[in-house]
CSV table of C-alpha atoms in Angstrom, one decimal:
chain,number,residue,atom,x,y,z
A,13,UNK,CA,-43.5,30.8,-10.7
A,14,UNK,CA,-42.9,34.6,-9.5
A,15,UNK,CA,-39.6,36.1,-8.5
A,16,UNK,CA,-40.8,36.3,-4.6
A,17,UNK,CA,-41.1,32.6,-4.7
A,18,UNK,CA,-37.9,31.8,-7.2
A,19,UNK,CA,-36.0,34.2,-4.6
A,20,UNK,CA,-37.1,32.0,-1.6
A,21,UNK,CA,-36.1,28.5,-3.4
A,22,UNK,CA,-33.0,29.7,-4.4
A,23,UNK,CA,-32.2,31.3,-1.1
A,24,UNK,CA,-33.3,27.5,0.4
A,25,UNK,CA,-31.2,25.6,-1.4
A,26,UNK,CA,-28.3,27.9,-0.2
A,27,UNK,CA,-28.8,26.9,2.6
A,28,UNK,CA,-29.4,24.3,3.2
A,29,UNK,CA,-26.4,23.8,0.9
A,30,UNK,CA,-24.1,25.5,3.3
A,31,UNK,CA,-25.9,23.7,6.3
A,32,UNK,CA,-24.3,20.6,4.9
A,33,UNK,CA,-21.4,22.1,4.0
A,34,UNK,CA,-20.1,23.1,7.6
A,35,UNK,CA,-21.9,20.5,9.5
A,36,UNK,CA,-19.0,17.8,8.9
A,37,UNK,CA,-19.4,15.2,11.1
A,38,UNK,CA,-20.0,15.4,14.9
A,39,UNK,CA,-19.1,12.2,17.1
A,40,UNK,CA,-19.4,11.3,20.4
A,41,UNK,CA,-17.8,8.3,22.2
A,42,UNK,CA,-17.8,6.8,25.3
A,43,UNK,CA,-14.5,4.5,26.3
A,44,UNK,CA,-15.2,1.7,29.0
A,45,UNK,CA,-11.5,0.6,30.0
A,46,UNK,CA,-11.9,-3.3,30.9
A,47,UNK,CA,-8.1,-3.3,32.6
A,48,UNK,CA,-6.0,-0.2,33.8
A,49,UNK,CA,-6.8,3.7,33.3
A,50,UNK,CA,-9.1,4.9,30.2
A,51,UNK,CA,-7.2,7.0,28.4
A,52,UNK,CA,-6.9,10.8,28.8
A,53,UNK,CA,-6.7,11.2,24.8
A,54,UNK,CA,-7.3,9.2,21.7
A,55,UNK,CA,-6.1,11.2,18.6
A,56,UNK,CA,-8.3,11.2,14.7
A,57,UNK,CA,-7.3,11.2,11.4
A,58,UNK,CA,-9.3,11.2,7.9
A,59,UNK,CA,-8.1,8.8,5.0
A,60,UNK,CA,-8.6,11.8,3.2
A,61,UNK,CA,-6.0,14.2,5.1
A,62,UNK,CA,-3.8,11.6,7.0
A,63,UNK,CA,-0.8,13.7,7.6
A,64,UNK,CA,-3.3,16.0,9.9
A,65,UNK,CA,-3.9,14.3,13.1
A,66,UNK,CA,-6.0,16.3,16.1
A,67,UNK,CA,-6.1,15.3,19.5
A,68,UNK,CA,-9.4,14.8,21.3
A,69,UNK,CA,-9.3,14.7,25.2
A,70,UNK,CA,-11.4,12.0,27.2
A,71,UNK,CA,-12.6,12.9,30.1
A,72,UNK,CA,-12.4,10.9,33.8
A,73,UNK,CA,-15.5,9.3,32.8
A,74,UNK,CA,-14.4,7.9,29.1
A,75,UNK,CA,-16.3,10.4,27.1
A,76,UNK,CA,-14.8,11.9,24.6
A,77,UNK,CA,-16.4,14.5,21.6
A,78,UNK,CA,-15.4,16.0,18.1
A,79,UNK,CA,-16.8,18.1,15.2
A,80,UNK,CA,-14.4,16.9,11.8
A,81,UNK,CA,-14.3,19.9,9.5
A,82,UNK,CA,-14.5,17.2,6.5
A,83,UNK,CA,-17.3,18.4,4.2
A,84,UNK,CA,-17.3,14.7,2.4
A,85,UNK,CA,-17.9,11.3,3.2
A,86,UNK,CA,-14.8,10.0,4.6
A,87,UNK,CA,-13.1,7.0,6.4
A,88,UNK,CA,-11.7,8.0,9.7
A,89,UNK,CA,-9.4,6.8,11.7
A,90,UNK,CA,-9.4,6.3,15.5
A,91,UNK,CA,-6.4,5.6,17.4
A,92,UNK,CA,-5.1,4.8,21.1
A,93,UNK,CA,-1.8,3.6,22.0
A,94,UNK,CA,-1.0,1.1,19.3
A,95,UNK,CA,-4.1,0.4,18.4
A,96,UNK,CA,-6.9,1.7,16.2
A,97,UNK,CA,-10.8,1.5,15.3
A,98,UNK,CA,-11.6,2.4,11.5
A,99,UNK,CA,-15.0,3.6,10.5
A,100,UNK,CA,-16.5,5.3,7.7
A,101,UNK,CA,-19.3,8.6,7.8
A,102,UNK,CA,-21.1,11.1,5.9
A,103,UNK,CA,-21.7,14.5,6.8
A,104,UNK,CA,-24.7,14.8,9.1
A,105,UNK,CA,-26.3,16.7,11.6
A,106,UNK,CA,-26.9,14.3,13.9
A,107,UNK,CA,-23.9,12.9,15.7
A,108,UNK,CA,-22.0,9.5,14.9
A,109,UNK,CA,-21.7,7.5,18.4
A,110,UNK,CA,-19.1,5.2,19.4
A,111,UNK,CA,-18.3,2.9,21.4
A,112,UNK,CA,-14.7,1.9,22.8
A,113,UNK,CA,-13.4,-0.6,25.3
A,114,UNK,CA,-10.0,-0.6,25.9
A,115,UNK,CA,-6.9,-2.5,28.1
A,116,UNK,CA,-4.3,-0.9,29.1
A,117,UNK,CA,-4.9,1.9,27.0
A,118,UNK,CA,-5.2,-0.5,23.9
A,119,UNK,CA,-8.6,-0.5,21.9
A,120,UNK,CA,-9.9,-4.2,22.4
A,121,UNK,CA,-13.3,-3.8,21.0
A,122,UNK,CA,-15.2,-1.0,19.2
A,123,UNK,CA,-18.8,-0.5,17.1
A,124,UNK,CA,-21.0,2.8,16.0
A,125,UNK,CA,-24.0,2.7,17.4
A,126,UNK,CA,-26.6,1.7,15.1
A,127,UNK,CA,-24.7,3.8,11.7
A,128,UNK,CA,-26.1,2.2,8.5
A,129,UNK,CA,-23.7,4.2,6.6
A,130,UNK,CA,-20.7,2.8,8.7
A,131,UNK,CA,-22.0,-0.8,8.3
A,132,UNK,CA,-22.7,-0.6,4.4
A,133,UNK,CA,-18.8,0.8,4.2
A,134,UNK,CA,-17.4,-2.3,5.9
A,135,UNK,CA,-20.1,-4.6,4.4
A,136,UNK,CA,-18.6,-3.6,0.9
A,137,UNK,CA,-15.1,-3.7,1.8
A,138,UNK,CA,-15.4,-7.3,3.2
A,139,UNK,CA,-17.2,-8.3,-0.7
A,140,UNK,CA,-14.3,-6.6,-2.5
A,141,UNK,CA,-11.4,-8.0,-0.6
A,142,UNK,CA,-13.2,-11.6,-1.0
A,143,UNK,CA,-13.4,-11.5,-4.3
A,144,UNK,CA,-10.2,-9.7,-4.4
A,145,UNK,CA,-8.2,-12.9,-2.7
A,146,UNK,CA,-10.2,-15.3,-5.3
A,147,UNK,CA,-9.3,-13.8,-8.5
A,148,UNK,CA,-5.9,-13.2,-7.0
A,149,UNK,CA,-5.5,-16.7,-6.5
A,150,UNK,CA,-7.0,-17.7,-10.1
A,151,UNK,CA,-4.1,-15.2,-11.7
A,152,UNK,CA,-1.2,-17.3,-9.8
A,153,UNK,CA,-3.0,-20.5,-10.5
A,154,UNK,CA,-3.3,-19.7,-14.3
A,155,UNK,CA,-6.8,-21.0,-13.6
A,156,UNK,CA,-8.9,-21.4,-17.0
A,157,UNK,CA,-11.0,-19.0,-18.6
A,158,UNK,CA,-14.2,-20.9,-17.1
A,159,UNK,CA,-13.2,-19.8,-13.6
A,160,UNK,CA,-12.4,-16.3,-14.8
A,161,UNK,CA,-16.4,-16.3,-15.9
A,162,UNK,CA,-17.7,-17.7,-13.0
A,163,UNK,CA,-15.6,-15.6,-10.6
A,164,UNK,CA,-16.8,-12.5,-12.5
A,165,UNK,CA,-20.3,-13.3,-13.0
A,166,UNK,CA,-20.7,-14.2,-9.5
A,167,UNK,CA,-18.9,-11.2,-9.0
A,168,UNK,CA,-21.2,-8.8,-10.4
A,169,UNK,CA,-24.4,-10.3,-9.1
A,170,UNK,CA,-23.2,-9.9,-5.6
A,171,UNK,CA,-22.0,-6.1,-6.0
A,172,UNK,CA,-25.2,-5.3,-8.2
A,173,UNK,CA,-27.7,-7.5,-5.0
A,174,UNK,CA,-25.5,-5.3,-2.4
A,175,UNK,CA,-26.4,-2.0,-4.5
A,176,UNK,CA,-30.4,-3.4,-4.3
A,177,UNK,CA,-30.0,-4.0,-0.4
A,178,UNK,CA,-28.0,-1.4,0.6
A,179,UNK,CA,-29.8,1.2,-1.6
A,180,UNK,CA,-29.5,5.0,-0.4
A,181,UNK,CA,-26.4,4.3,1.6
A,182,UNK,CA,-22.9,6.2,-0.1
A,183,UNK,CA,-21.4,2.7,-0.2
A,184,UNK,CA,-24.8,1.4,-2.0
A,185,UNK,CA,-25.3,4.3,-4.5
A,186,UNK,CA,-22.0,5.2,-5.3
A,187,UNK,CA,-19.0,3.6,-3.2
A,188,UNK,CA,-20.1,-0.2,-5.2
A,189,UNK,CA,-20.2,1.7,-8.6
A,190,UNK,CA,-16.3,2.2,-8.7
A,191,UNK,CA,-16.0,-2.0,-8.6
A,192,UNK,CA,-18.9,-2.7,-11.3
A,193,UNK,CA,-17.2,-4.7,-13.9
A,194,UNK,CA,-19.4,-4.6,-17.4
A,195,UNK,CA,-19.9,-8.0,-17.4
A,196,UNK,CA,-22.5,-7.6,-20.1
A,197,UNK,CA,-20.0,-6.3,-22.4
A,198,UNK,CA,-17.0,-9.3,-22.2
A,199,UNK,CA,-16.3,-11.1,-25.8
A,200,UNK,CA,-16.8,-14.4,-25.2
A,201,UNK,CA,-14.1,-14.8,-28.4
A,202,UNK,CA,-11.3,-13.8,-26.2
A,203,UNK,CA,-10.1,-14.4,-22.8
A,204,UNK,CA,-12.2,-13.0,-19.8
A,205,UNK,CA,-9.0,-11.8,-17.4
A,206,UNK,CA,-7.4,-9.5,-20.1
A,207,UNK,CA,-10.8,-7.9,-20.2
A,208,UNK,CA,-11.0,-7.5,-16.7
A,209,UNK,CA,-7.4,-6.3,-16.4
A,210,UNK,CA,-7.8,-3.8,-19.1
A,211,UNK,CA,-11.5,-2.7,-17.9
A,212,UNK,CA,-10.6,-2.7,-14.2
A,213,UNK,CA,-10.8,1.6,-13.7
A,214,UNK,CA,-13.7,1.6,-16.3
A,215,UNK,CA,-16.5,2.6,-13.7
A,216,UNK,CA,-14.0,4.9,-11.9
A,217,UNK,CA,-15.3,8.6,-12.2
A,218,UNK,CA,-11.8,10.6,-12.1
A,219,UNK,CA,-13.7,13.5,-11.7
A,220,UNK,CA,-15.4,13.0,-8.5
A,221,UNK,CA,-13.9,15.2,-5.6
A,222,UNK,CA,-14.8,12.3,-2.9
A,223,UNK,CA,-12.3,9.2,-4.3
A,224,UNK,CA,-9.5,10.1,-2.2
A,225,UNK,CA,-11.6,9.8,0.8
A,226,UNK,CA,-12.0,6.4,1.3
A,227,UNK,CA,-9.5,3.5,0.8
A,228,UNK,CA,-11.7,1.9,-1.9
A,229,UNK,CA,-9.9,3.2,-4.6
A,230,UNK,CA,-6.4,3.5,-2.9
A,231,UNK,CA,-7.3,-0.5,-2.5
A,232,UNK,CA,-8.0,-0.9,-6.3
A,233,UNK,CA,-4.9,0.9,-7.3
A,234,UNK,CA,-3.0,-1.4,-4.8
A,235,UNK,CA,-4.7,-4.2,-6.0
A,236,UNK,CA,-4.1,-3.8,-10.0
A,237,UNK,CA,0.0,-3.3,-8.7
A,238,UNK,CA,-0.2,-6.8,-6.3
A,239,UNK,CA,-2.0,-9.1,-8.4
A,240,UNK,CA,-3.7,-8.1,-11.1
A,241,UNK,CA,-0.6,-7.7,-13.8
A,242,UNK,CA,1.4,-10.8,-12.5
A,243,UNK,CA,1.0,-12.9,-15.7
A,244,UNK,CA,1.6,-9.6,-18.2
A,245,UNK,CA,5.0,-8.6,-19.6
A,246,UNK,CA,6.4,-5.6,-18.5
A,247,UNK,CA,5.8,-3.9,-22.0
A,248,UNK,CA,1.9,-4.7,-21.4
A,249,UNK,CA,2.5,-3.6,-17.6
A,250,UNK,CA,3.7,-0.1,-18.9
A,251,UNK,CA,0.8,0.7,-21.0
A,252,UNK,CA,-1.9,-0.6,-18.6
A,253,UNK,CA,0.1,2.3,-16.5
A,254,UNK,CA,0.1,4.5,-19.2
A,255,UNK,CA,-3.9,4.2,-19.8
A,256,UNK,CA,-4.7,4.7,-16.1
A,257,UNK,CA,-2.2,8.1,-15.8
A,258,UNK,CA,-4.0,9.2,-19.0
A,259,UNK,CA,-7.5,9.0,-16.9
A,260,UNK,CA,-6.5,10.7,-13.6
A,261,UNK,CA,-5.0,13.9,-15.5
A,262,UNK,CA,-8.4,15.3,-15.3
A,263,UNK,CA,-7.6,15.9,-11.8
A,264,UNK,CA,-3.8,17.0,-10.7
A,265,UNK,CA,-4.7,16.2,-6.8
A,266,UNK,CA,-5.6,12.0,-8.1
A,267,UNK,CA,-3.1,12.0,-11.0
A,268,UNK,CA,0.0,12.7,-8.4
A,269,UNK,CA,-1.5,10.4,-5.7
A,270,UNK,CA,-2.2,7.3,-8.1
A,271,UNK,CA,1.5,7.9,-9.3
A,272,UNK,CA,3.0,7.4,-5.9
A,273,UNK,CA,0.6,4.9,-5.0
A,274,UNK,CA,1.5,3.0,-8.1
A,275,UNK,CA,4.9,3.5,-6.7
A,276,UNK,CA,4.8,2.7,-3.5
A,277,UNK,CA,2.3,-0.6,-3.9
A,278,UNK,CA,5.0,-1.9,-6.6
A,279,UNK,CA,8.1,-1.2,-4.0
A,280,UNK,CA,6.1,-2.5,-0.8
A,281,UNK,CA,4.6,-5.4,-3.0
A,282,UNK,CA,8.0,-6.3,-4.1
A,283,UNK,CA,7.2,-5.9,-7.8
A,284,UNK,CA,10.7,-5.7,-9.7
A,285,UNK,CA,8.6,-5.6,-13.2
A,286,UNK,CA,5.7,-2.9,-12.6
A,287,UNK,CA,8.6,-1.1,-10.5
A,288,UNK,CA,10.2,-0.9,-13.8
A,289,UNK,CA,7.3,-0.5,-16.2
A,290,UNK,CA,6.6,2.7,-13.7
A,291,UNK,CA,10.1,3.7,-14.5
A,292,UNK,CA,9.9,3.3,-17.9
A,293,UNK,CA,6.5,5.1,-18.2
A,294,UNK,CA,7.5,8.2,-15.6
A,295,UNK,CA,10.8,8.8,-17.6
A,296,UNK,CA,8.6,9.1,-21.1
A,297,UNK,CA,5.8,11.0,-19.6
A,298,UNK,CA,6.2,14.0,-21.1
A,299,UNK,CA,3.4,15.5,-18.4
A,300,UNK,CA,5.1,14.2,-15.5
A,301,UNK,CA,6.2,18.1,-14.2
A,302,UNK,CA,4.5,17.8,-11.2
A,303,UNK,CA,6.4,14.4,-10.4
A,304,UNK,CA,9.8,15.8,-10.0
A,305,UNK,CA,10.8,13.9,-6.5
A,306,UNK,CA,8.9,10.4,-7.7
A,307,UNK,CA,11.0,11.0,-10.8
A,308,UNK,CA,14.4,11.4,-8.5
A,309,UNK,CA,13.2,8.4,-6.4
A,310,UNK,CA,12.7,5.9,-9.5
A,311,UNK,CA,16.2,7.2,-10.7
A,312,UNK,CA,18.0,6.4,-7.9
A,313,UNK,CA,16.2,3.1,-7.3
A,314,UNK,CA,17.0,2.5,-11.0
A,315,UNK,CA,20.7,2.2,-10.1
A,316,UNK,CA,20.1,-1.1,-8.5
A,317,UNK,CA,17.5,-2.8,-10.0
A,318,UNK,CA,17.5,-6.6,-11.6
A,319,UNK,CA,19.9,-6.2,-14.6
A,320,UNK,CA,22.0,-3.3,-13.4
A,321,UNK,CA,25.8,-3.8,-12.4
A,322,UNK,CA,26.4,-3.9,-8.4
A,323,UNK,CA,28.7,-1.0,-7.5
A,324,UNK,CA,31.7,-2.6,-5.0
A,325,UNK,CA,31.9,-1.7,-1.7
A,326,UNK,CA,35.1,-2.1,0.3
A,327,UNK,CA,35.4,-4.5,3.1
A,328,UNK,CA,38.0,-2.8,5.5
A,329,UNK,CA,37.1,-3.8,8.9
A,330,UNK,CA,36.0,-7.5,7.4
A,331,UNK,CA,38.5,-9.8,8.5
A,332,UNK,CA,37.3,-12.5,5.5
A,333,UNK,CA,37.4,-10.8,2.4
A,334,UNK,CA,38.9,-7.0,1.2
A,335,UNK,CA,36.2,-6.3,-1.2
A,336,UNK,CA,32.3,-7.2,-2.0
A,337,UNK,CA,33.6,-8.1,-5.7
A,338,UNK,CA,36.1,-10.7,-4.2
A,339,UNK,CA,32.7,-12.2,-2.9
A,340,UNK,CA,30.7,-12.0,-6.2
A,341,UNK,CA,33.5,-13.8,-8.1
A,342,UNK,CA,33.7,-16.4,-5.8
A,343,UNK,CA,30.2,-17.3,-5.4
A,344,UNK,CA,27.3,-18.1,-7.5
A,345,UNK,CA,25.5,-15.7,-5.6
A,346,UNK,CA,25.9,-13.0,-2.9
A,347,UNK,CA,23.1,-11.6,-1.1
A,348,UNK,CA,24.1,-7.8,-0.1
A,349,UNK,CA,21.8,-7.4,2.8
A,350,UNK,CA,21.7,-3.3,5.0
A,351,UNK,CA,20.1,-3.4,8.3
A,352,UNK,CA,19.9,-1.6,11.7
A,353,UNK,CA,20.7,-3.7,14.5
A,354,UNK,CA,17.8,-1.1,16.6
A,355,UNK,CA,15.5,-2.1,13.4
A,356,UNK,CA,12.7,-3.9,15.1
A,357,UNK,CA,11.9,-5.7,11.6
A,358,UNK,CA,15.9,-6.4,10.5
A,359,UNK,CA,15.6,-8.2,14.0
A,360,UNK,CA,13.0,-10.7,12.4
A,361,UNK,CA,14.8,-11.0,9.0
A,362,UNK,CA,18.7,-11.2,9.7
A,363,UNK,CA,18.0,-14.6,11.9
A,364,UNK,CA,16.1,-15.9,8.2
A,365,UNK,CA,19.4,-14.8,6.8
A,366,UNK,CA,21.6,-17.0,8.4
A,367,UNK,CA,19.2,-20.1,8.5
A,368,UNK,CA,19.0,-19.2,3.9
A,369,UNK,CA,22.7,-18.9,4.4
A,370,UNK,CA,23.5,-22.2,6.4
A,371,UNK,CA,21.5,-24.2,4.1
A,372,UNK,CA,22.9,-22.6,0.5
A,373,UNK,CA,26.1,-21.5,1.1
A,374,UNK,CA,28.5,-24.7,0.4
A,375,UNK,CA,26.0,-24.7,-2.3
A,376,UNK,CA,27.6,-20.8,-3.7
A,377,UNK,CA,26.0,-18.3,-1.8
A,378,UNK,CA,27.4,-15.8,0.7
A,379,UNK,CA,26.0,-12.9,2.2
A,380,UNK,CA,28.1,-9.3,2.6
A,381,UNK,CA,25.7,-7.4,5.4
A,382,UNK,CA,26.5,-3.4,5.8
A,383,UNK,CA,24.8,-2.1,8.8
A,384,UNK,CA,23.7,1.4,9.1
A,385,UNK,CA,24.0,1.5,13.0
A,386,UNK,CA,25.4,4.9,14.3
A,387,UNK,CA,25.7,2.8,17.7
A,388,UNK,CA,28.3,0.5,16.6
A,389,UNK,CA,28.4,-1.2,20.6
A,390,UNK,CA,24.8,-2.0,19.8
A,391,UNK,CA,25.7,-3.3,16.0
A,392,UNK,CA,28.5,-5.6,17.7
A,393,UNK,CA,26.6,-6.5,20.5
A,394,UNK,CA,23.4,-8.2,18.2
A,395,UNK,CA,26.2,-9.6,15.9
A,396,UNK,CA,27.7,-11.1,19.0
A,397,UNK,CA,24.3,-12.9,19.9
A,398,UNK,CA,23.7,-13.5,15.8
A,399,UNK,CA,27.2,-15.2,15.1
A,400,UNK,CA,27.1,-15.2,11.3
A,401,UNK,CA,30.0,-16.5,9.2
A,402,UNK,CA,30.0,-14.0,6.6
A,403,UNK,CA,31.7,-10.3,6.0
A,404,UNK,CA,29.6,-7.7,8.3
A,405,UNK,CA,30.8,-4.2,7.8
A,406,UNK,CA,29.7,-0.9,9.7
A,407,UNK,CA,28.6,2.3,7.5
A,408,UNK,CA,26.9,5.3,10.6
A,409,UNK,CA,27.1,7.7,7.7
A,410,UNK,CA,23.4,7.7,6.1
A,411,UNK,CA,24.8,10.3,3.4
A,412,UNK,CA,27.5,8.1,2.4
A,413,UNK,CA,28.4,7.0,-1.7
A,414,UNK,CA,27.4,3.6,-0.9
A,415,UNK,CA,23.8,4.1,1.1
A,416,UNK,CA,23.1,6.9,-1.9
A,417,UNK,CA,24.3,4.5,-4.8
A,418,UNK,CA,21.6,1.6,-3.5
A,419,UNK,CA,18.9,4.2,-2.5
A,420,UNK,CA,18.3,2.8,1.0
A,421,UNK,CA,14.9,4.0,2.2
A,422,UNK,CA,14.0,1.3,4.2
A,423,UNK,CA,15.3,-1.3,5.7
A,424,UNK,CA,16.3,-4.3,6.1
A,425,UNK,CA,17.4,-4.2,2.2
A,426,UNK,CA,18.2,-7.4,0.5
A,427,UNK,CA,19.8,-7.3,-3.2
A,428,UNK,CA,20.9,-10.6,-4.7
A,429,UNK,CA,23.6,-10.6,-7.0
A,430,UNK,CA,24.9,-13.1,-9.6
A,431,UNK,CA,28.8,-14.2,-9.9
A,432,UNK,CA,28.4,-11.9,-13.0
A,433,UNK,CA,28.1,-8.8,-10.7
A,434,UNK,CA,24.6,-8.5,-11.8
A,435,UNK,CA,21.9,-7.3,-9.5
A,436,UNK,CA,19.1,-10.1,-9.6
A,437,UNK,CA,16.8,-9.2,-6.9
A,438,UNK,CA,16.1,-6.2,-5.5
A,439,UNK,CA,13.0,-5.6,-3.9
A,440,UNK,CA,12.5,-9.6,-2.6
A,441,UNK,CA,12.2,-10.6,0.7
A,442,UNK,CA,14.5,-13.2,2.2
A,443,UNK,CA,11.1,-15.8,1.9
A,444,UNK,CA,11.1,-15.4,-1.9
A,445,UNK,CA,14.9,-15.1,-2.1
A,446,UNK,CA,15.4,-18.6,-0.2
A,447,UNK,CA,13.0,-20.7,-3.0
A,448,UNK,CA,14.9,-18.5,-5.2
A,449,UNK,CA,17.9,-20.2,-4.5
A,450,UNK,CA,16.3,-23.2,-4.0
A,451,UNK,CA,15.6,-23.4,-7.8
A,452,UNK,CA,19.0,-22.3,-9.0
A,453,UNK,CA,21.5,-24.1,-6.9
A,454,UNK,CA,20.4,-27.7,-6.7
């Protein structure tokens, strides 16, 4: 081949490198409003930058346009009013269409117009979270290894027939590969789920620039925290951690965002032992620089965690007791419950509380609940309508000993504490709190 020709091949693939490159992803959109005025704006964000939000204007007749400077295949995210349409795309330089009907302003239905690459994306998400839900259910159940071999086998004939049929799609060529268990390579000497558990990232390439851009592998690192580690110790819990961190230090970017993600699936998912196993693991990680503030976060939440001492709290303005430790001694347990009487969700939960606490507490329980209101009209006001028999007590200072000692990031906060003074539950809901109690005080 000359130089003349190697000149004009090389100069090709530039560009048509760089056409790709700034083309990002053009969409156009076309709202029809079933009910009320179509919307003068919907705003877009990426998976992959979420904290970067832009604002497209619609105009009078519901069209609406955008060029995304994302350069990779990412998951996007649509949203007016409350409401939202998800969908995923490539790069391209022909435009991505959608469509949009809303009510009110509130996205009823949505689509793209005839996108393979969208309908692959979802096709694949629907097969993981299926299976997902089935071999979470056989890891509660303590199913048999049988099941295990039949969920897995099943499981790896329908991702490998999806890669077949949806074959030059990104879902299809490279999206399905993070999931592919080697199902050829189990040891039918030992048990199948330990495999799987400890196998679970093998197909994971920690070196490709696009896995932050969709939520598959955000949903895989959730989904390892939520279900897969439920029937392994804590000591087991911390290495599977361990052997994950060790794989995403190849990239700083995906070694600190699988950290907090770890983090913040094990908080969320109200996972006392990974939330300690993380702990244990961040505070021996002798690489762990870049996690500074995740470090300070687990420290503080470390404070009052299952097995730590509760700190006491003084009841001034309670007309029932003087002190939270005159509750703990006199009952088997004491649920120590912070809320916001403006917090939409402490709205749902604090009525729970009482019903948990009218059935348990001639049984030992009582409840010592420290609102956070700066409004304390308000706080009296929904107390008022509540009517609750036990100690309520008003902290509006948010920097106070107490609200820093128990690390209260969000809220409603339940911690249940034994007539020991030992914390026993900290991340639980009031659901999984109430059978607690149903176990222990009979």
């Amino acid at each position: 081949m000359n130089n003349s020709l190697l000149k004009f091949c090389f100069y090709s693939a530039l560009i048509f490198a760089y056409q790709f490159a700034v083309a990002g992803v053009e969409i156009k959109g076309q709202i029809i409003s079933l009910k009320g005025d179509i919307p003068k704006q919907i705003f877009i964000a990426s998976f992959n930058h979420q904290s970067h939000i832009d604002t497209i204007p619609v105009n009078i007749y519901g069209g609406f346009s955008y060029r995304s400077k994302e350069t990779v295949p990412a998951y996007y995210q649509l949203v007016s009013g409350t409401t939202s349409f998800s969908f995923f795309a490539l790069p391209q330089a022909e435009p991505i269409r959608i469509m949009l009907q809303t009510n009110g302003g509130q996205i009823v239905s949505s689509a793209t117009e005839d996108y393979r690459e969208n309908d692959a994306f979802e096709k694949l998400s629907k097969i993981l979270v299926n299976y997902d839900v089935f071999i979470a259910q056989a890891i509660q159940n303590k199913e048999p290894d049988s099941i295990f071999k039949a969920i897995f086998s099943d499981y790896s004939k329908t991702l490998n027939s999806f890669k077949l049929a949806e074959k030059g799609t990104f879902a299809g060529d490279s999206l399905v590969n993070l999931r592919l268990f080697p199902i050829l390579s189990i040891d039918n000497k030992k048990e199948v789920y330990p495999q799987f558990l400890f196998n679970f990232f093998y197909s994971v390439n920690f070196k490709n620039e696009n896995l932050l851009a969709t939520t598959i592998y955000s949903n895989m690192v959730d989904f390892f925290v939520k279900a897969l580690c439920d029937n392994v110790s804590v000591k087991q819990q911390e290495e599977l951690i361990s052997n994950l961190m060790q794989r995403a230090k190849v990239s700083k970017i995906l070694y600190n965002y699988t950290a907090e993600k770890i983090y913040v699936s094990a908080v969320s998912g109200e996972k006392e032992e990974m939330t300690t196993a993380f702990t244990q693991w961040l505070n021996t990680e002798e690489e762990a620089s870049s996690l500074s503030v995740l470090r300070a976060k687990t420290k503080q939440l470390s404070a009052s965690m299952p097995g730590k001492s509760f700190m006491d709290i003084p009841l001034k303005n309670s007309s029932i007791y003087q002190s939270l430790s005159q509750v703990v001694v006199k009952n088997k347990f004491t649920l120590l419950a912070f809320w916001e009487s403006d917090c939409h969700h402490c709205r749902s939960v604090m009525p729970v509380v009482k019903m948990v606490y009218d059935t348990f507490n001639l049984k030992g329980f009582d409840v010592v609940a420290v609102s956070l209101d700066q409004d304390t009209v308000a706080w009296k006001n929904y107390l008022s309508q509540l009517q609750p028999k036990w100690s309520n007590i008003n902290i509006p200072n948010p920097t106070s000993p107490i609200v820093n000692h128990y690390f209260i990031f969000q809220l409603p906060t339940l911690i249940l504490i034994d007539n020991k003074g030992i914390i026993v539950k900290r991340l639980s809901s009031i659901a999984t709190i109430g059978d607690f109690l149903d176990k222990v005080l009979k």
